[in-house]
CSV table of N, CA and C in Angstrom, one decimal:
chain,number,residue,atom,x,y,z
J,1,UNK,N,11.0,-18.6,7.5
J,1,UNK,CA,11.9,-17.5,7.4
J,1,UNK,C,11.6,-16.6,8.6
J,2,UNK,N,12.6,-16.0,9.2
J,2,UNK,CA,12.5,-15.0,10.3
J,2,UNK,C,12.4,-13.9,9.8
J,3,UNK,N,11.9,-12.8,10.6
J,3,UNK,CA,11.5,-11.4,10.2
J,3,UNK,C,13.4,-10.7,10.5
J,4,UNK,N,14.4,-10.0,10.2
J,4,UNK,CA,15.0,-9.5,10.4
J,4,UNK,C,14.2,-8.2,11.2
J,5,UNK,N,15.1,-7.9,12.4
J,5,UNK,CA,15.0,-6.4,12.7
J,5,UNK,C,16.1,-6.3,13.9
J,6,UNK,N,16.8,-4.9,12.8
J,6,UNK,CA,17.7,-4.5,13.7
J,6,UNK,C,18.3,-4.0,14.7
J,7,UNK,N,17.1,-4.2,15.8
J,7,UNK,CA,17.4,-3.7,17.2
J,7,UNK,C,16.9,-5.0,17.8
J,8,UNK,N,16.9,-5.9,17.5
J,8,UNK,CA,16.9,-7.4,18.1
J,8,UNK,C,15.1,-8.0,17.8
J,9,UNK,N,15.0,-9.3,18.5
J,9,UNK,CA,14.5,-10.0,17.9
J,9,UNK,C,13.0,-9.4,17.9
J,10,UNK,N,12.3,-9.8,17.3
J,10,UNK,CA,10.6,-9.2,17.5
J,10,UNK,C,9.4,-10.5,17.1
J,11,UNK,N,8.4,-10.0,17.6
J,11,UNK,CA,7.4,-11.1,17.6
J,11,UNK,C,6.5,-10.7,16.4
J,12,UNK,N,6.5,-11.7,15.4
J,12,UNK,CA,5.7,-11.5,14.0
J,12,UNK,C,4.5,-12.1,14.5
J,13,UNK,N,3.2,-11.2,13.9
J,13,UNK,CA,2.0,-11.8,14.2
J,13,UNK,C,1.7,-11.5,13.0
J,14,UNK,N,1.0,-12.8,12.5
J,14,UNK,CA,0.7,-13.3,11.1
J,14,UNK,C,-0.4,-13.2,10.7
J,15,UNK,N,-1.2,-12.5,9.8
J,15,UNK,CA,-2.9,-12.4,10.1
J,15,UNK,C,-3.1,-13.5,8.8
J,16,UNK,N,-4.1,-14.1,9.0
J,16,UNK,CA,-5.0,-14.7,8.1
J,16,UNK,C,-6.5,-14.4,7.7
J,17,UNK,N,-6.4,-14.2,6.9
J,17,UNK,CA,-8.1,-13.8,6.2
J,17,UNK,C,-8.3,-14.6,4.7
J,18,UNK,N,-9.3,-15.2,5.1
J,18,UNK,CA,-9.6,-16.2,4.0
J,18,UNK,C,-11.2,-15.8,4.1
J,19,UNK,N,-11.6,-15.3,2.4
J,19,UNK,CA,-13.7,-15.0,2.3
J,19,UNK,C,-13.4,-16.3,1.9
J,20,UNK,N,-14.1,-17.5,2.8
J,20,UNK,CA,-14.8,-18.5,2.3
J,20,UNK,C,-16.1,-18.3,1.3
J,21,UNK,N,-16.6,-17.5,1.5
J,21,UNK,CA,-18.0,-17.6,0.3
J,21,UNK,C,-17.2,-16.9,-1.1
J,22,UNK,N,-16.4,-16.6,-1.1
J,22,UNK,CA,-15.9,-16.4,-2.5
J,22,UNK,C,-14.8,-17.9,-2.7
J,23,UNK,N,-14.4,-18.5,-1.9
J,23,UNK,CA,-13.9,-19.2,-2.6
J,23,UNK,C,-14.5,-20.8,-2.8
J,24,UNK,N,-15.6,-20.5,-2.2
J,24,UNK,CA,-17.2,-21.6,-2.6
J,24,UNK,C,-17.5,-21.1,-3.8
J,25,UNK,N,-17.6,-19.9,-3.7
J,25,UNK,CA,-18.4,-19.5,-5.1
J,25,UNK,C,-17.2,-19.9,-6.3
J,26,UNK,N,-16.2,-19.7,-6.2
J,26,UNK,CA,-15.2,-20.2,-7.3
J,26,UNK,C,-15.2,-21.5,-7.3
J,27,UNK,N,-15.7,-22.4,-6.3
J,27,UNK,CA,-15.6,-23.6,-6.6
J,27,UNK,C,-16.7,-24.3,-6.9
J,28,UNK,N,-17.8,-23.4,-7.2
J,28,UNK,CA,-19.7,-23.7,-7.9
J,28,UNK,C,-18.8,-23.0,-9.5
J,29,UNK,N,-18.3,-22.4,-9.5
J,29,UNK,CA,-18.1,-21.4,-10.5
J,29,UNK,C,-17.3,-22.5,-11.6
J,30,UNK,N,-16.2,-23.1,-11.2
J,30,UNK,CA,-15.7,-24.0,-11.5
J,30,UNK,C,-16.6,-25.5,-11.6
J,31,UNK,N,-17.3,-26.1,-10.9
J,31,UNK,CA,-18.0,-27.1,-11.2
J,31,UNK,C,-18.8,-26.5,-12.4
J,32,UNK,N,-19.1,-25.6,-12.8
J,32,UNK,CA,-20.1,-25.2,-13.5
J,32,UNK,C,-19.8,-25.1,-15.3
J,33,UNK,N,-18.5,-24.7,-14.9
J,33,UNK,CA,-17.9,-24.6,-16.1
J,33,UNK,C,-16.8,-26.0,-16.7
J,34,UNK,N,-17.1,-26.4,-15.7
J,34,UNK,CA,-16.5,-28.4,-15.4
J,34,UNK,C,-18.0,-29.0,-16.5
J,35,UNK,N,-19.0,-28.7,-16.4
J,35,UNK,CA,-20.5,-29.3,-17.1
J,35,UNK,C,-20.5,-28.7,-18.2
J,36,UNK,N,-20.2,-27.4,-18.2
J,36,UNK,CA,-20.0,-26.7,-20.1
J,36,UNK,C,-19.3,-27.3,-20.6
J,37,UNK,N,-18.2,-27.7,-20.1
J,37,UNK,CA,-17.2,-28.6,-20.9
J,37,UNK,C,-17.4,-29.7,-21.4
J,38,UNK,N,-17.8,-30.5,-20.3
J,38,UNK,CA,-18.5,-32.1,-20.8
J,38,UNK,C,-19.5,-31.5,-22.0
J,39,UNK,N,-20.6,-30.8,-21.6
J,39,UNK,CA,-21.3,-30.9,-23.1
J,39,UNK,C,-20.9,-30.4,-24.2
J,40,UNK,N,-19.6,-29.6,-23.9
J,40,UNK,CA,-18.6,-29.4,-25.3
J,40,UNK,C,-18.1,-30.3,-25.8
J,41,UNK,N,-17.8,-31.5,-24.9
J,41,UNK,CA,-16.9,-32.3,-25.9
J,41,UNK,C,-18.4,-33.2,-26.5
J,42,UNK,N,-19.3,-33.3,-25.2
J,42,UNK,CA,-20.7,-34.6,-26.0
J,42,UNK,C,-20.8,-34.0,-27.7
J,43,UNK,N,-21.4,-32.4,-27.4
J,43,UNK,CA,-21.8,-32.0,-28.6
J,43,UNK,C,-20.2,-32.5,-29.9
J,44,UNK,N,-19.1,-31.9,-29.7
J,44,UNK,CA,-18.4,-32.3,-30.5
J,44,UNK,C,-18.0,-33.9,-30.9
J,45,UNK,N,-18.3,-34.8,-30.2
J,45,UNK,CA,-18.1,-36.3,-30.6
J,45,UNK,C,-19.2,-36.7,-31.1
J,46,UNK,N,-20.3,-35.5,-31.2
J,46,UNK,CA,-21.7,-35.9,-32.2
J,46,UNK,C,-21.6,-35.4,-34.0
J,47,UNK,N,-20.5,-34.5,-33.8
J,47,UNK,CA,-19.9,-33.9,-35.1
J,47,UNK,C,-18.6,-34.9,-35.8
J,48,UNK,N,-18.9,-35.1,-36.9
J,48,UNK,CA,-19.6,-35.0,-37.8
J,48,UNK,C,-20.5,-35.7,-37.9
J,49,UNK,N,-22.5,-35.4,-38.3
J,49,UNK,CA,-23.5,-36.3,-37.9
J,49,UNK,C,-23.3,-37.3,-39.5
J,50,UNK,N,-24.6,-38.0,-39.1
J,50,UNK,CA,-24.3,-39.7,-40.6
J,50,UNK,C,-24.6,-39.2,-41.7
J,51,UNK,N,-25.1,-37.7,-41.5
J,51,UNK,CA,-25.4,-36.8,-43.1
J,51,UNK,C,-24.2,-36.4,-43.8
J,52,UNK,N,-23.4,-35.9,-43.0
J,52,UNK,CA,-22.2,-35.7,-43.9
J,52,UNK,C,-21.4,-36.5,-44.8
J,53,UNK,N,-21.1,-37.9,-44.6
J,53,UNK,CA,-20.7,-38.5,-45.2
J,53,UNK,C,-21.4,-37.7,-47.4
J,54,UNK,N,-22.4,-38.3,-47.1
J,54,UNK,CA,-23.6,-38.1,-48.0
J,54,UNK,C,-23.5,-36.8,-48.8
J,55,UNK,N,-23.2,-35.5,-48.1
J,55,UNK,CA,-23.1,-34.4,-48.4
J,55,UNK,C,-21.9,-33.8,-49.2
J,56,UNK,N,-20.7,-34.5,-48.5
J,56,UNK,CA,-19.3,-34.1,-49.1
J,56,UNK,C,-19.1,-35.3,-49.8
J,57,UNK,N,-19.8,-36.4,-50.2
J,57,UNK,CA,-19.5,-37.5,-51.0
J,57,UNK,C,-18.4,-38.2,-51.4
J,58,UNK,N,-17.7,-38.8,-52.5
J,58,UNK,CA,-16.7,-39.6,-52.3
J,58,UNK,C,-15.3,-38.7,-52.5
J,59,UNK,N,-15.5,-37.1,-53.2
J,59,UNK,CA,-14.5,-36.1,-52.8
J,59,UNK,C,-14.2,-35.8,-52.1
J,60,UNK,N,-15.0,-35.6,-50.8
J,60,UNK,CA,-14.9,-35.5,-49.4
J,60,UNK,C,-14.7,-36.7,-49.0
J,61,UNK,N,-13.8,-37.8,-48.9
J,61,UNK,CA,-13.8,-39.2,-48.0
J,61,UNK,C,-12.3,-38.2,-47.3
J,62,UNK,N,-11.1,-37.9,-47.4
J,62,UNK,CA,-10.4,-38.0,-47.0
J,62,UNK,C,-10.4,-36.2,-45.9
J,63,UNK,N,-11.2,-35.2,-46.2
J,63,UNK,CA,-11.2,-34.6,-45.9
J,63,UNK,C,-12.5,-34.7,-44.5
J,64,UNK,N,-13.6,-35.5,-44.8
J,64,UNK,CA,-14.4,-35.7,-43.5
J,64,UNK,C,-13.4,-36.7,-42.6
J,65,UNK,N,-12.5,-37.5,-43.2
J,65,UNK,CA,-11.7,-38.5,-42.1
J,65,UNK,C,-10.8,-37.7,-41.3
J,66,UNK,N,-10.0,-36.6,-41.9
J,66,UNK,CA,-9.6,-35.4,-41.1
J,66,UNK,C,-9.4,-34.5,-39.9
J,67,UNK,N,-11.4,-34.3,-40.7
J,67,UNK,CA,-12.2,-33.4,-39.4
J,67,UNK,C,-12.7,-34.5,-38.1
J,68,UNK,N,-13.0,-35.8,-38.9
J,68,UNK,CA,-13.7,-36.8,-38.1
J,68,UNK,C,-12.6,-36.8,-36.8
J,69,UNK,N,-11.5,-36.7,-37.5
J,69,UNK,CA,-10.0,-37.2,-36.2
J,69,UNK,C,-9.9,-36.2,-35.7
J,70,UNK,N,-9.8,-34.8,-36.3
J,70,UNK,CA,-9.6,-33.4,-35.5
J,70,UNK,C,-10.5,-33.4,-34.6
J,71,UNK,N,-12.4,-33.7,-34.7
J,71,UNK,CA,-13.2,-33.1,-34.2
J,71,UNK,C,-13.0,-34.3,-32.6
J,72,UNK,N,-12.3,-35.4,-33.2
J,72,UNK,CA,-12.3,-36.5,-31.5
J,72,UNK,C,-11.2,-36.1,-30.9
J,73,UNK,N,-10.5,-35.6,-31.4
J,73,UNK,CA,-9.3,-35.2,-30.3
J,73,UNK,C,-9.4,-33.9,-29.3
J,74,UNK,N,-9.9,-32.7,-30.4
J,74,UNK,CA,-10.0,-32.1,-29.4
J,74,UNK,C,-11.7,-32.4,-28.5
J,75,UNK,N,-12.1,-32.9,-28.9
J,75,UNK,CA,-13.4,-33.4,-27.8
J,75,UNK,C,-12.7,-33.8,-26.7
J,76,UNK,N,-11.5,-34.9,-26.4
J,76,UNK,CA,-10.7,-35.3,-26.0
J,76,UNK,C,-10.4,-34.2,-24.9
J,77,UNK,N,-9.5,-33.3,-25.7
J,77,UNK,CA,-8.9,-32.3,-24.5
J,77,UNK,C,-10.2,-31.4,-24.1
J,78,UNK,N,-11.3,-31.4,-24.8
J,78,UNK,CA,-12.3,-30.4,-23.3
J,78,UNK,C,-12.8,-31.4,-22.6
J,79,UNK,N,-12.7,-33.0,-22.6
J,79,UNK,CA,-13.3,-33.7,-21.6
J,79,UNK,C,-12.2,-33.7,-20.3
J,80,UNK,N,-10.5,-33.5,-20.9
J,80,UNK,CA,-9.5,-33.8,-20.1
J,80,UNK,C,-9.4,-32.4,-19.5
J,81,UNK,N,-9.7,-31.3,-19.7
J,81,UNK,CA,-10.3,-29.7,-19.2
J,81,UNK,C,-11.1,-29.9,-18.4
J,82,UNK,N,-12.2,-30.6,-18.8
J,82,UNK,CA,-13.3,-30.5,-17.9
J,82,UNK,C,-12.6,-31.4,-16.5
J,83,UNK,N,-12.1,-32.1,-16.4
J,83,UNK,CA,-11.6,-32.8,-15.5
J,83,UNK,C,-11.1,-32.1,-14.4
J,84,UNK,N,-9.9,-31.3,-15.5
J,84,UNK,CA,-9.1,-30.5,-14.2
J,84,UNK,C,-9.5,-29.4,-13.7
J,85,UNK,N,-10.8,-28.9,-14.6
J,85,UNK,CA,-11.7,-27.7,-13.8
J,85,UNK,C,-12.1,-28.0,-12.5
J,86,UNK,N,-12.9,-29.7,-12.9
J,86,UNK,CA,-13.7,-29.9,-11.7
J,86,UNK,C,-12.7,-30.7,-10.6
J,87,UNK,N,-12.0,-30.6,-11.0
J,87,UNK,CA,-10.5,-30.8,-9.9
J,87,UNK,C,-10.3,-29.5,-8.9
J,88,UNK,N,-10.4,-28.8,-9.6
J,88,UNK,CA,-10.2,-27.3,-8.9
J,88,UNK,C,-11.2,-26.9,-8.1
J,89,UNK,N,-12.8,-27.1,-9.0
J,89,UNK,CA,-13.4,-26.8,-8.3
J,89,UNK,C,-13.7,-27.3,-6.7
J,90,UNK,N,-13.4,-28.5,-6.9
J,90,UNK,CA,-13.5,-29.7,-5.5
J,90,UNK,C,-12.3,-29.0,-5.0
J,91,UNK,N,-11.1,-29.3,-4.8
J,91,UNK,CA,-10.0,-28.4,-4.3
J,91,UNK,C,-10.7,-27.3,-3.5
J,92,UNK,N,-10.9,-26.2,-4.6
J,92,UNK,CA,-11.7,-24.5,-3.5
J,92,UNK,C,-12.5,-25.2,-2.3
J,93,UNK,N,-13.3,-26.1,-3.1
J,93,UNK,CA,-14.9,-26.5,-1.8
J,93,UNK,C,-13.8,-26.9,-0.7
J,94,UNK,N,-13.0,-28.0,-1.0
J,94,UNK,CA,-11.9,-28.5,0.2
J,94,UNK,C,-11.4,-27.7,1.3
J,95,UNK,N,-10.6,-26.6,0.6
J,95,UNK,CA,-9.7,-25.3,0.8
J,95,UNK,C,-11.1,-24.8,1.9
J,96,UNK,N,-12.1,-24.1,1.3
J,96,UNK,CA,-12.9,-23.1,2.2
J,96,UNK,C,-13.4,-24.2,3.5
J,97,UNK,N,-14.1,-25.2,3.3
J,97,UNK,CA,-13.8,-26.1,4.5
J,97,UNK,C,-13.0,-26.2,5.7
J,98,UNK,N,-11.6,-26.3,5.4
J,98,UNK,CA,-10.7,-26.8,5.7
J,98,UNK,C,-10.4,-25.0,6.6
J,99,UNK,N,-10.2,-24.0,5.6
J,99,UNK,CA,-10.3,-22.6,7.0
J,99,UNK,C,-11.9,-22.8,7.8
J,100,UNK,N,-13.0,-23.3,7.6
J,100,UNK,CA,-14.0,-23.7,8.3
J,100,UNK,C,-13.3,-24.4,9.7
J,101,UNK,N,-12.9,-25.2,9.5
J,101,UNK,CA,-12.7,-26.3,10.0
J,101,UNK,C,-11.5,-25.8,11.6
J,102,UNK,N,-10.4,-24.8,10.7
J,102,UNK,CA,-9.5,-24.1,11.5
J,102,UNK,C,-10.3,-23.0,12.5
J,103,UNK,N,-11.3,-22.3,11.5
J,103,UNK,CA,-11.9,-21.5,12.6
J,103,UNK,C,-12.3,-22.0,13.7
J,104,UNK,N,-13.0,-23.3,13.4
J,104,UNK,CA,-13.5,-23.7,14.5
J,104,UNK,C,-12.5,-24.7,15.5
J,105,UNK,N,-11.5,-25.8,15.1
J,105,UNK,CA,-10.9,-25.6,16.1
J,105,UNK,C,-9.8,-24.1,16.8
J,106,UNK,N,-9.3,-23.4,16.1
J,106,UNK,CA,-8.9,-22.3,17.1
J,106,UNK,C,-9.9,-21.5,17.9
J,107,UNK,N,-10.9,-21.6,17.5
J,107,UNK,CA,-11.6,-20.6,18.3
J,107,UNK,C,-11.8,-19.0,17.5
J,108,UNK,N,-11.5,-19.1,16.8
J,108,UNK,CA,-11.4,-17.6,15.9
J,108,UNK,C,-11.8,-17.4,15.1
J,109,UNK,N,-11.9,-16.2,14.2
J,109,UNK,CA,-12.4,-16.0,12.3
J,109,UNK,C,-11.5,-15.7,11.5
J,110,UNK,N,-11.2,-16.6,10.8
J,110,UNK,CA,-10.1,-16.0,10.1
J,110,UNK,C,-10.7,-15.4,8.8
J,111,UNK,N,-12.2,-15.7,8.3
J,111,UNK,CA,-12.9,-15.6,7.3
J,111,UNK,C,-12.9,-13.9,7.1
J,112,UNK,N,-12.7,-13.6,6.2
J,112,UNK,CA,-12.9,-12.3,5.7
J,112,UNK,C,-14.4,-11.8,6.0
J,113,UNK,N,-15.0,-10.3,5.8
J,113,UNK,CA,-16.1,-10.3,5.4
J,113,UNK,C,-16.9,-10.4,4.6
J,114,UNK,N,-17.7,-11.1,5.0
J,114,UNK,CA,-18.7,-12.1,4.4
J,114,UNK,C,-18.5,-13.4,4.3
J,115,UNK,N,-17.7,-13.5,4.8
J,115,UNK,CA,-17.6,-15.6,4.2
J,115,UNK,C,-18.5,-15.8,5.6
């Protein structure tokens, strides 16, 4: 898209500023919470343990088969959560790189301060 201006044409200079260390840190931040998740779903595929059966007895058969299905599915979606967290997180690490990568072939900083 060109800049309109109405006394003819003009030269747009485009600034870039990217803090790489915040968007490393979003992407530790994300890996991190990519590992909460996995042990959210471990811990949930460990529920319901071999006691229960025992405890809610033969009135409880169709109500523990319930929870048993509820508690694997959604174990299911924080394993498939945790995936696309740590999808993202990898992504950021990529992303901050990749302006690494630009600074150094142009010659310049585009990095905000602090990165």
């Amino acid at each position: 898209m060109r800049p309109w201006n109405r006394s003819g044409p003009s030269r747009v200079i485009t600034l870039v500023l990217a803090d790489t260390a915040v968007i490393r840190a979003l992407g530790a931040a994300h890996s991190r919470q990519a590992a909460d998740l996995d042990a959210v779903a471990a811990t949930l595929r460990s529920v319901p343990g071999p006691g229960c059966a025992a405890a809610f007895g033969p009135v409880g058969v169709r109500f523990l088969a319930a929870l048993t299905e509820a508690i694997a599915r959604e174990s299911g979606v924080a394993a498939q959560l945790s995936e696309r967290v740590a999808t993202a997180g990898r992504t950021a690490e990529a992303s901050a790189a990749a302006y690494g990568g630009t600074e150094r072939r142009v010659g310049q900083s585009i990095t905000a301060v602090g990165g």
